[in-house]
PDB file of C-alpha atoms in Angstrom:
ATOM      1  CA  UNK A 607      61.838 101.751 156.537  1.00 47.00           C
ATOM      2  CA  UNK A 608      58.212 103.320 157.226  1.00 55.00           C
ATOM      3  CA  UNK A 609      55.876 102.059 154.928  1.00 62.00           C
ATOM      4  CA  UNK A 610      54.708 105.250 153.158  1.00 60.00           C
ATOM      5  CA  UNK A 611      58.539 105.535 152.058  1.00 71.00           C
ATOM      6  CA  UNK A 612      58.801 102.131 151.197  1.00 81.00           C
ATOM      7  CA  UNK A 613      55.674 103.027 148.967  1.00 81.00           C
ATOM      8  CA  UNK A 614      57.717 105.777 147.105  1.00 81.00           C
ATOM      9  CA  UNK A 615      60.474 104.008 146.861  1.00 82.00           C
ATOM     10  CA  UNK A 616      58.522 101.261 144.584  1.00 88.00           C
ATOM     11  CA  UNK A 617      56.706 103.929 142.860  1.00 89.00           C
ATOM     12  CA  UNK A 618      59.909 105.594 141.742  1.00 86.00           C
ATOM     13  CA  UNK A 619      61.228 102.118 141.214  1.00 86.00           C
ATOM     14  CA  UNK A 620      58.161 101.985 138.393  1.00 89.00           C
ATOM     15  CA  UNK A 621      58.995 105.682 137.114  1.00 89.00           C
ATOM     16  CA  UNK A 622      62.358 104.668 136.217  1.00 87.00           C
ATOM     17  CA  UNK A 623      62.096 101.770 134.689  1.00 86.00           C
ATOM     18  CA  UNK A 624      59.119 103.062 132.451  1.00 89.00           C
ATOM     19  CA  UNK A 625      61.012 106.196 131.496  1.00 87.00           C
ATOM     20  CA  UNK A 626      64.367 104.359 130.792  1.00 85.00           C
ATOM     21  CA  UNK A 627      62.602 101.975 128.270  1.00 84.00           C
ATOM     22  CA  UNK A 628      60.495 104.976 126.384  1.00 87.00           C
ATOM     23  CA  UNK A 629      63.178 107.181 126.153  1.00 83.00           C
ATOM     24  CA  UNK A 630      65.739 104.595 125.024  1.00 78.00           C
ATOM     25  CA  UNK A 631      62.730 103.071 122.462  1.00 81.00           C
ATOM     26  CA  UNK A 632      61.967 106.969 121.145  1.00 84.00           C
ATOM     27  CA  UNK A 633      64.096 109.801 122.824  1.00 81.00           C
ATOM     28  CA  UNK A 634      63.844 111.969 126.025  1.00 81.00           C
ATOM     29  CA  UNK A 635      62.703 115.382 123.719  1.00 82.00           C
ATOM     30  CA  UNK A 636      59.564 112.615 122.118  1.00 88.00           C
ATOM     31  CA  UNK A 637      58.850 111.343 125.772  1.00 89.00           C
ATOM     32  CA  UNK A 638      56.407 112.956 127.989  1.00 92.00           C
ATOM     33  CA  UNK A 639      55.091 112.601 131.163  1.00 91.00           C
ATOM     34  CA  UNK A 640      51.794 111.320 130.692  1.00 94.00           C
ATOM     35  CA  UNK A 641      53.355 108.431 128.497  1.00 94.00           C
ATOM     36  CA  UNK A 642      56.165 107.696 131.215  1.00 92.00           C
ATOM     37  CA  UNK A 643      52.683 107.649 133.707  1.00 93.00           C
ATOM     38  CA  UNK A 644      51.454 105.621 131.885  1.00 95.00           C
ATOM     39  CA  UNK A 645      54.093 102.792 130.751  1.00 94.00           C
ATOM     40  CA  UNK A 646      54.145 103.027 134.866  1.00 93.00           C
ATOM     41  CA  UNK A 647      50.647 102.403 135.704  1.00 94.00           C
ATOM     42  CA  UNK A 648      50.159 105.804 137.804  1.00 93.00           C
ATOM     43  CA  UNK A 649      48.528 108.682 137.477  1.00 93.00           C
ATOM     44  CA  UNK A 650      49.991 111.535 135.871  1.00 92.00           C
ATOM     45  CA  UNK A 651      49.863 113.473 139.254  1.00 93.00           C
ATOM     46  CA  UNK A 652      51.918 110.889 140.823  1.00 92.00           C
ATOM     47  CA  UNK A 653      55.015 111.563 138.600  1.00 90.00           C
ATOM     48  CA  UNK A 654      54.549 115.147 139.576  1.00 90.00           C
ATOM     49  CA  UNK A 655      54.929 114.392 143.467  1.00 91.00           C
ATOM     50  CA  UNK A 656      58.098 112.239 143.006  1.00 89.00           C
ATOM     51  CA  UNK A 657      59.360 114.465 140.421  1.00 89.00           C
ATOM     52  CA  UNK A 658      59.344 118.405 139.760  1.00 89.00           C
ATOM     53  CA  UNK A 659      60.172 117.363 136.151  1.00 87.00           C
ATOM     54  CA  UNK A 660      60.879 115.137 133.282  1.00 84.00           C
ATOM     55  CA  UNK A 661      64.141 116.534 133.503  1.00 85.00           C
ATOM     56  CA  UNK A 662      64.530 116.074 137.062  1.00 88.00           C
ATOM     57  CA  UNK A 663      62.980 111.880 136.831  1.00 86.00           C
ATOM     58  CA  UNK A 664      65.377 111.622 134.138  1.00 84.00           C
ATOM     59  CA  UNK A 665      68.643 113.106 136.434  1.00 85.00           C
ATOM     60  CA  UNK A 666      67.046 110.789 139.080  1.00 85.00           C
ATOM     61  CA  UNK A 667      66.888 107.991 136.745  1.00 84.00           C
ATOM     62  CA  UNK A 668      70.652 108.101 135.528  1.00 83.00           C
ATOM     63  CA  UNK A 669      71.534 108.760 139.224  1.00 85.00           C
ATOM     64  CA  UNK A 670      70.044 106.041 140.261  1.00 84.00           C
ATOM     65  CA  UNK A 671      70.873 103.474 137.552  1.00 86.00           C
ATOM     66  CA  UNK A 672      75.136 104.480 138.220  1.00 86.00           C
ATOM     67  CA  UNK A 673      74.606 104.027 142.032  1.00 86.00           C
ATOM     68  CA  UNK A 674      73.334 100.506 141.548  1.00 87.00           C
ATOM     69  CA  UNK A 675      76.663  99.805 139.090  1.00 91.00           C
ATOM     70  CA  UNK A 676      78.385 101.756 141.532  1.00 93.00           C
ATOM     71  CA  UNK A 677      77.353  99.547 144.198  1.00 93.00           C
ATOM     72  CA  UNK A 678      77.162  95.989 142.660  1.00 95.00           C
ATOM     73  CA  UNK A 679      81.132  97.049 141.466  1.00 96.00           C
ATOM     74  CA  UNK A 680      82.442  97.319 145.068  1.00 96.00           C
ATOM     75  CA  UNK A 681      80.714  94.530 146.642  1.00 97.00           C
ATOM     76  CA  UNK A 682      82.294  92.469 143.601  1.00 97.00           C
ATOM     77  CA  UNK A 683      86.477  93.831 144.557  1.00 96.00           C
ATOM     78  CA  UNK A 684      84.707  92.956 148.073  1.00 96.00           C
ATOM     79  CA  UNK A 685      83.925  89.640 147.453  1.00 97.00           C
ATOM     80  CA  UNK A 686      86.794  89.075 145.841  1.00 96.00           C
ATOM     81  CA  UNK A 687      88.889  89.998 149.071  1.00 94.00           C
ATOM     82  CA  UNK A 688      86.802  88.389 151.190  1.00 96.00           C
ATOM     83  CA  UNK A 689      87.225  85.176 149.328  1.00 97.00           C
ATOM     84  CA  UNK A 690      91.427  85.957 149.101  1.00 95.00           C
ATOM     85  CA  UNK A 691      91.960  86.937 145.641  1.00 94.00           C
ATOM     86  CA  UNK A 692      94.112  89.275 144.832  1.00 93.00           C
ATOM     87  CA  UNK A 693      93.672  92.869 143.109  1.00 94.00           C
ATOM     88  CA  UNK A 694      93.568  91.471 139.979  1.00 93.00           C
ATOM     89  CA  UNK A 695      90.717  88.929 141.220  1.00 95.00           C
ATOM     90  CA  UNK A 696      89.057  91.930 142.347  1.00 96.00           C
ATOM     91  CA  UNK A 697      89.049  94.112 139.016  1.00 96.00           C
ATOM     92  CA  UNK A 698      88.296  90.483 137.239  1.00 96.00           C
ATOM     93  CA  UNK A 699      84.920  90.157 139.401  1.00 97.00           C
ATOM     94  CA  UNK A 700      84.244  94.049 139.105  1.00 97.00           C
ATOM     95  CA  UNK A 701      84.652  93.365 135.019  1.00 97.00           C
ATOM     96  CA  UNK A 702      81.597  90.139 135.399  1.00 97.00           C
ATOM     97  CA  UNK A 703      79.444  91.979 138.268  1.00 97.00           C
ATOM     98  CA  UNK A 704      79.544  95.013 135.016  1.00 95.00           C
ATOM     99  CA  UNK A 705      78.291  92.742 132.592  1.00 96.00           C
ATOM    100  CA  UNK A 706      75.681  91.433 134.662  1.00 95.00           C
ATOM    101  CA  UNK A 707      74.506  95.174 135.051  1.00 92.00           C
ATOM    102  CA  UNK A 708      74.494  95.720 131.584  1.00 91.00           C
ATOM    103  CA  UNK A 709      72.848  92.342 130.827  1.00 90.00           C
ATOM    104  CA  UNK A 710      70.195  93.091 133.033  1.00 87.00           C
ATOM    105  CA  UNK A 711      69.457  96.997 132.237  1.00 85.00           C
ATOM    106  CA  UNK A 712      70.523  97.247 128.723  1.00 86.00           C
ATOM    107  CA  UNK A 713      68.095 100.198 128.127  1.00 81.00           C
ATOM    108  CA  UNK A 714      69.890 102.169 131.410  1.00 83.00           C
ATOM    109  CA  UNK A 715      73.520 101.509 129.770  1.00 85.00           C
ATOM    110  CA  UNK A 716      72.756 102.311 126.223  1.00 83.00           C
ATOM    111  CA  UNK A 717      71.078 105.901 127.783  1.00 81.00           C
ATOM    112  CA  UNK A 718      73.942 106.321 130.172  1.00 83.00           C
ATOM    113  CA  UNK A 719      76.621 106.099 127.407  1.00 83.00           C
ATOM    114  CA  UNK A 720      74.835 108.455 124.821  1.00 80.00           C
ATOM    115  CA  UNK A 721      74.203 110.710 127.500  1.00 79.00           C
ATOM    116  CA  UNK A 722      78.124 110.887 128.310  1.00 78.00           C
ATOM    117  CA  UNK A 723      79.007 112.169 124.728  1.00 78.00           C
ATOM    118  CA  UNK A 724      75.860 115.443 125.235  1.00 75.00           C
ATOM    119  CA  UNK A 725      77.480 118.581 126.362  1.00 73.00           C
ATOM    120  CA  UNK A 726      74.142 120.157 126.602  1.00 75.00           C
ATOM    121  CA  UNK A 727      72.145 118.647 128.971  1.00 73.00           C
ATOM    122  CA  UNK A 728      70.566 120.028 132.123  1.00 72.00           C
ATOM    123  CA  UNK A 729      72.000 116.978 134.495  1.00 74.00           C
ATOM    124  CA  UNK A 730      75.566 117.173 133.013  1.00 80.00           C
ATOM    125  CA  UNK A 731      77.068 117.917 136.227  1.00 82.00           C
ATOM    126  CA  UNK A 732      75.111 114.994 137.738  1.00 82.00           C
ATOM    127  CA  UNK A 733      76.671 112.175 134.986  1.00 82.00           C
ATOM    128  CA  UNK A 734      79.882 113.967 135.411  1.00 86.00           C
ATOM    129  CA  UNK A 735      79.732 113.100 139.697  1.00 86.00           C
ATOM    130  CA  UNK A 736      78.076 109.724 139.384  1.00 84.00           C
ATOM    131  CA  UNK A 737      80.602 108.379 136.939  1.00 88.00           C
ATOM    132  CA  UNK A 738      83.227 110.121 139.037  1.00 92.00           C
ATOM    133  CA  UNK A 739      81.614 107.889 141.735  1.00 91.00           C
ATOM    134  CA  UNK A 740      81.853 104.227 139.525  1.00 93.00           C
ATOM    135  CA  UNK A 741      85.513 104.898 138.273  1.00 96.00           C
ATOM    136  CA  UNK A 742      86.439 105.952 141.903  1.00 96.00           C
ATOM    137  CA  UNK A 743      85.699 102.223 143.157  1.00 96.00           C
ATOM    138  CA  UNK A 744      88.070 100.942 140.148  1.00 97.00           C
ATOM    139  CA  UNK A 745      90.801 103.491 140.984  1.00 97.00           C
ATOM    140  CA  UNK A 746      90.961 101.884 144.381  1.00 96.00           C
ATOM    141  CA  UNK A 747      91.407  98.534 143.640  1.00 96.00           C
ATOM    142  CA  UNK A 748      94.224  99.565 140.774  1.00 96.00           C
ATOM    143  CA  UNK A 749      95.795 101.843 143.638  1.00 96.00           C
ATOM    144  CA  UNK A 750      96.105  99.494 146.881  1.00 95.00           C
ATOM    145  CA  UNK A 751      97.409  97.087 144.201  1.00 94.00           C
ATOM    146  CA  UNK A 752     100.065  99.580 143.108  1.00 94.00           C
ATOM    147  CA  UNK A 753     100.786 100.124 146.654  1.00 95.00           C
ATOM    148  CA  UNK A 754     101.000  96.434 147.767  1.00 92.00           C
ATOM    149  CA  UNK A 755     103.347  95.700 144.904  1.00 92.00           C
ATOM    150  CA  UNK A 756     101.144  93.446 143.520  1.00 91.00           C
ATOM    151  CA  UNK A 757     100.448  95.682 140.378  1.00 91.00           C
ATOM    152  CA  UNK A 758     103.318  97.518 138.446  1.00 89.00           C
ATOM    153  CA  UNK A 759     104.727 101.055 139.604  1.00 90.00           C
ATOM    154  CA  UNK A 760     103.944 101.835 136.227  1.00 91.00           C
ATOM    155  CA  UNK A 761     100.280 102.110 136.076  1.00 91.00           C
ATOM    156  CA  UNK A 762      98.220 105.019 135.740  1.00 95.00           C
ATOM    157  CA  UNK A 763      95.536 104.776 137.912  1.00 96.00           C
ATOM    158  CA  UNK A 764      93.095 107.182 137.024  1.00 96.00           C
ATOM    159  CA  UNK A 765      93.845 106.709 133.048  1.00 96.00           C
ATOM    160  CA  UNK A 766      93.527 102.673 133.871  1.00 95.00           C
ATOM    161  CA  UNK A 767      90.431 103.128 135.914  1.00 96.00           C
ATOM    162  CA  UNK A 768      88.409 105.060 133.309  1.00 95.00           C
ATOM    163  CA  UNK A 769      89.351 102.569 130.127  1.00 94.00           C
ATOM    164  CA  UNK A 770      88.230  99.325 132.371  1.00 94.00           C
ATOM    165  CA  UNK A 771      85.065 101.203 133.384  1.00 94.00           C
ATOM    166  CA  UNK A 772      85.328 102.231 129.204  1.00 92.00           C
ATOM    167  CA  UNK A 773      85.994  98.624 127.945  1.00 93.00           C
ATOM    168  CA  UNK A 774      83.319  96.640 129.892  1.00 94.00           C
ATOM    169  CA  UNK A 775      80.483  99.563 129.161  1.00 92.00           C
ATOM    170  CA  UNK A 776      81.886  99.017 124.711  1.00 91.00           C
ATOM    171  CA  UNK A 777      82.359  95.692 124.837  1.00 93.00           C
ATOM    172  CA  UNK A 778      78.817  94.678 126.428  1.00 92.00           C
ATOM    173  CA  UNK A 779      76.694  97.117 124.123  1.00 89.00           C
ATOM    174  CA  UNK A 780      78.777  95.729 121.110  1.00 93.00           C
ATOM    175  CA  UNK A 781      77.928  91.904 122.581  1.00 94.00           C
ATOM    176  CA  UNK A 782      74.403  92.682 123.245  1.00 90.00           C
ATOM    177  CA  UNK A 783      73.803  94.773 119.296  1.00 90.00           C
ATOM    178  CA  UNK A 784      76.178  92.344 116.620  1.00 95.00           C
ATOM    179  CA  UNK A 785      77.012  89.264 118.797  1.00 94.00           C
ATOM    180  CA  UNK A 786      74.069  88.225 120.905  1.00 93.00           C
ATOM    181  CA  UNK A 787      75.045  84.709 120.019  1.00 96.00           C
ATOM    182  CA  UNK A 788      77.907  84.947 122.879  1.00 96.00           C
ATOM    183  CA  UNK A 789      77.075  84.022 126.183  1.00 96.00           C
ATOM    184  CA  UNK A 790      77.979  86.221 129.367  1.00 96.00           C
ATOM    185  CA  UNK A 791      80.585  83.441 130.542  1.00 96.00           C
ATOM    186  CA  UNK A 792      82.196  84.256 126.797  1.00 96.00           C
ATOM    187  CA  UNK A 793      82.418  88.089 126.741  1.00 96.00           C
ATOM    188  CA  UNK A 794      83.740  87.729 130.761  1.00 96.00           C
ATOM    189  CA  UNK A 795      86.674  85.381 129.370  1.00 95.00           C
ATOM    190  CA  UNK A 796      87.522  87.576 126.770  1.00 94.00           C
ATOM    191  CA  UNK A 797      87.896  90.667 128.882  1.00 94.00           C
ATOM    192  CA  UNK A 798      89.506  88.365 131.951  1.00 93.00           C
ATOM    193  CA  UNK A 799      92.441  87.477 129.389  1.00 90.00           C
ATOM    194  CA  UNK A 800      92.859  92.035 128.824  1.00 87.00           C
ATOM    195  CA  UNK A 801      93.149  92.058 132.602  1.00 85.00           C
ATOM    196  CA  UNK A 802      95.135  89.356 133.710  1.00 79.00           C
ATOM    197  CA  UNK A 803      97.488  89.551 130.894  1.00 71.00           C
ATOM    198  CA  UNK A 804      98.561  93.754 130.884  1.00 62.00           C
ATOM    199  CA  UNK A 805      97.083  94.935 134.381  1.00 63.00           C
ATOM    200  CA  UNK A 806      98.251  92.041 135.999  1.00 56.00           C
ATOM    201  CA  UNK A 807     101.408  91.633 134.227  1.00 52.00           C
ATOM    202  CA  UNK A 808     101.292  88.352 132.784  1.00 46.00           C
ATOM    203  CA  UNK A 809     101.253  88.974 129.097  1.00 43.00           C
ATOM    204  CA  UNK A 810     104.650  88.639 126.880  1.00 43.00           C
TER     205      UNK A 810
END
């Protein structure tokens, strides 16, 4: 990469994370530009040349934060393969490699599943693609396992897909707000015992 775009990347790397955290601490209406500049150490001008808008930073931002979950997801089921687990290995590491996310960008995952619920919003269409994108890599794993025999006939893919990707998002906002005591090992064992015992068939 050249080094003038490795520059911007970094830059918008800074927007980001300074307009995730203001607009998680006081809303994206209360937020403005010159505070997201300045949470980021730039000038105003500079959020301007990355960004037409706050609107646009902020469909950047949520596009941005999904295609890292997105990503860390399917190297997870990959790792998983690679290593010889099975599908439900593979949706068991996708459920830990979420939780990790959310550990490490609460601010992102509290913003991202607020925004979900808002009908009204300019980049609508963008959350509705990107989380298209995340359940996508779920529905894959759940459907070669389906075809391989290895999960039940039964399932429905795209209804199973979208309450994993549900469960992990609930469950590690409702860890992180009224049971911060838990560790990440805890809230992964929990979940692990949903998956192996009704996806993968092993519960009574």
């Amino acid at each position: 990469m050249a080094r003038g775009s490795t520059r911007r990347s970094a830059t918008r790397q800074k927007l980001y994370e300074a307009a995730v955290t203001l607009i998680a601490e006081q809303g994206f209406s209360a937020t403005t530009v010159d505070e997201i500049a300045e949470r980021a150490g730039v000038a105003k001008g500079t959020v301007y040349y990355n960004f037409a808008s706050k609107t646009e930073l902020f469909e950047g931002l949520m596009r941005h934060g999904v295609e890292l979950l997105r990503d860390d997801l399917r190297r997870a089921a990959d790792e998983a393969a690679a290593a010889g687990g099975g599908r439900v290995d593979a949706l068991d590491a996708m459920i830990r490699a979420g939780l990790v996310f959310i550990d490490r960008y609460p601010a992102f995952t509290q913003l991202y599943v607020a925004e979900l619920w808002r009908t009204n919003r300019a980049w609508r269409d963008t959350l509705t693609v990107v989380r298209r994108e995340v359940v996508e890599v779920v529905e894959q794993v759940l459907r070669d396992g389906v075809t391989d025999g290895e999960l039940s006939g039964d399932v429905d893919v795209p209804l199973t897909a979208a309450a994993l990707v549900g469960m992990v998002l609930v469950a590690a906002l409702d860890w992180q707000a009224f049971q911060p005591e838990r560790s990440l090992d805890e809230v992964h064992g929990a979940l692990s015992l949903l998956v192996q015992g009704r996806v993968g068939g092993c519960g009574p």
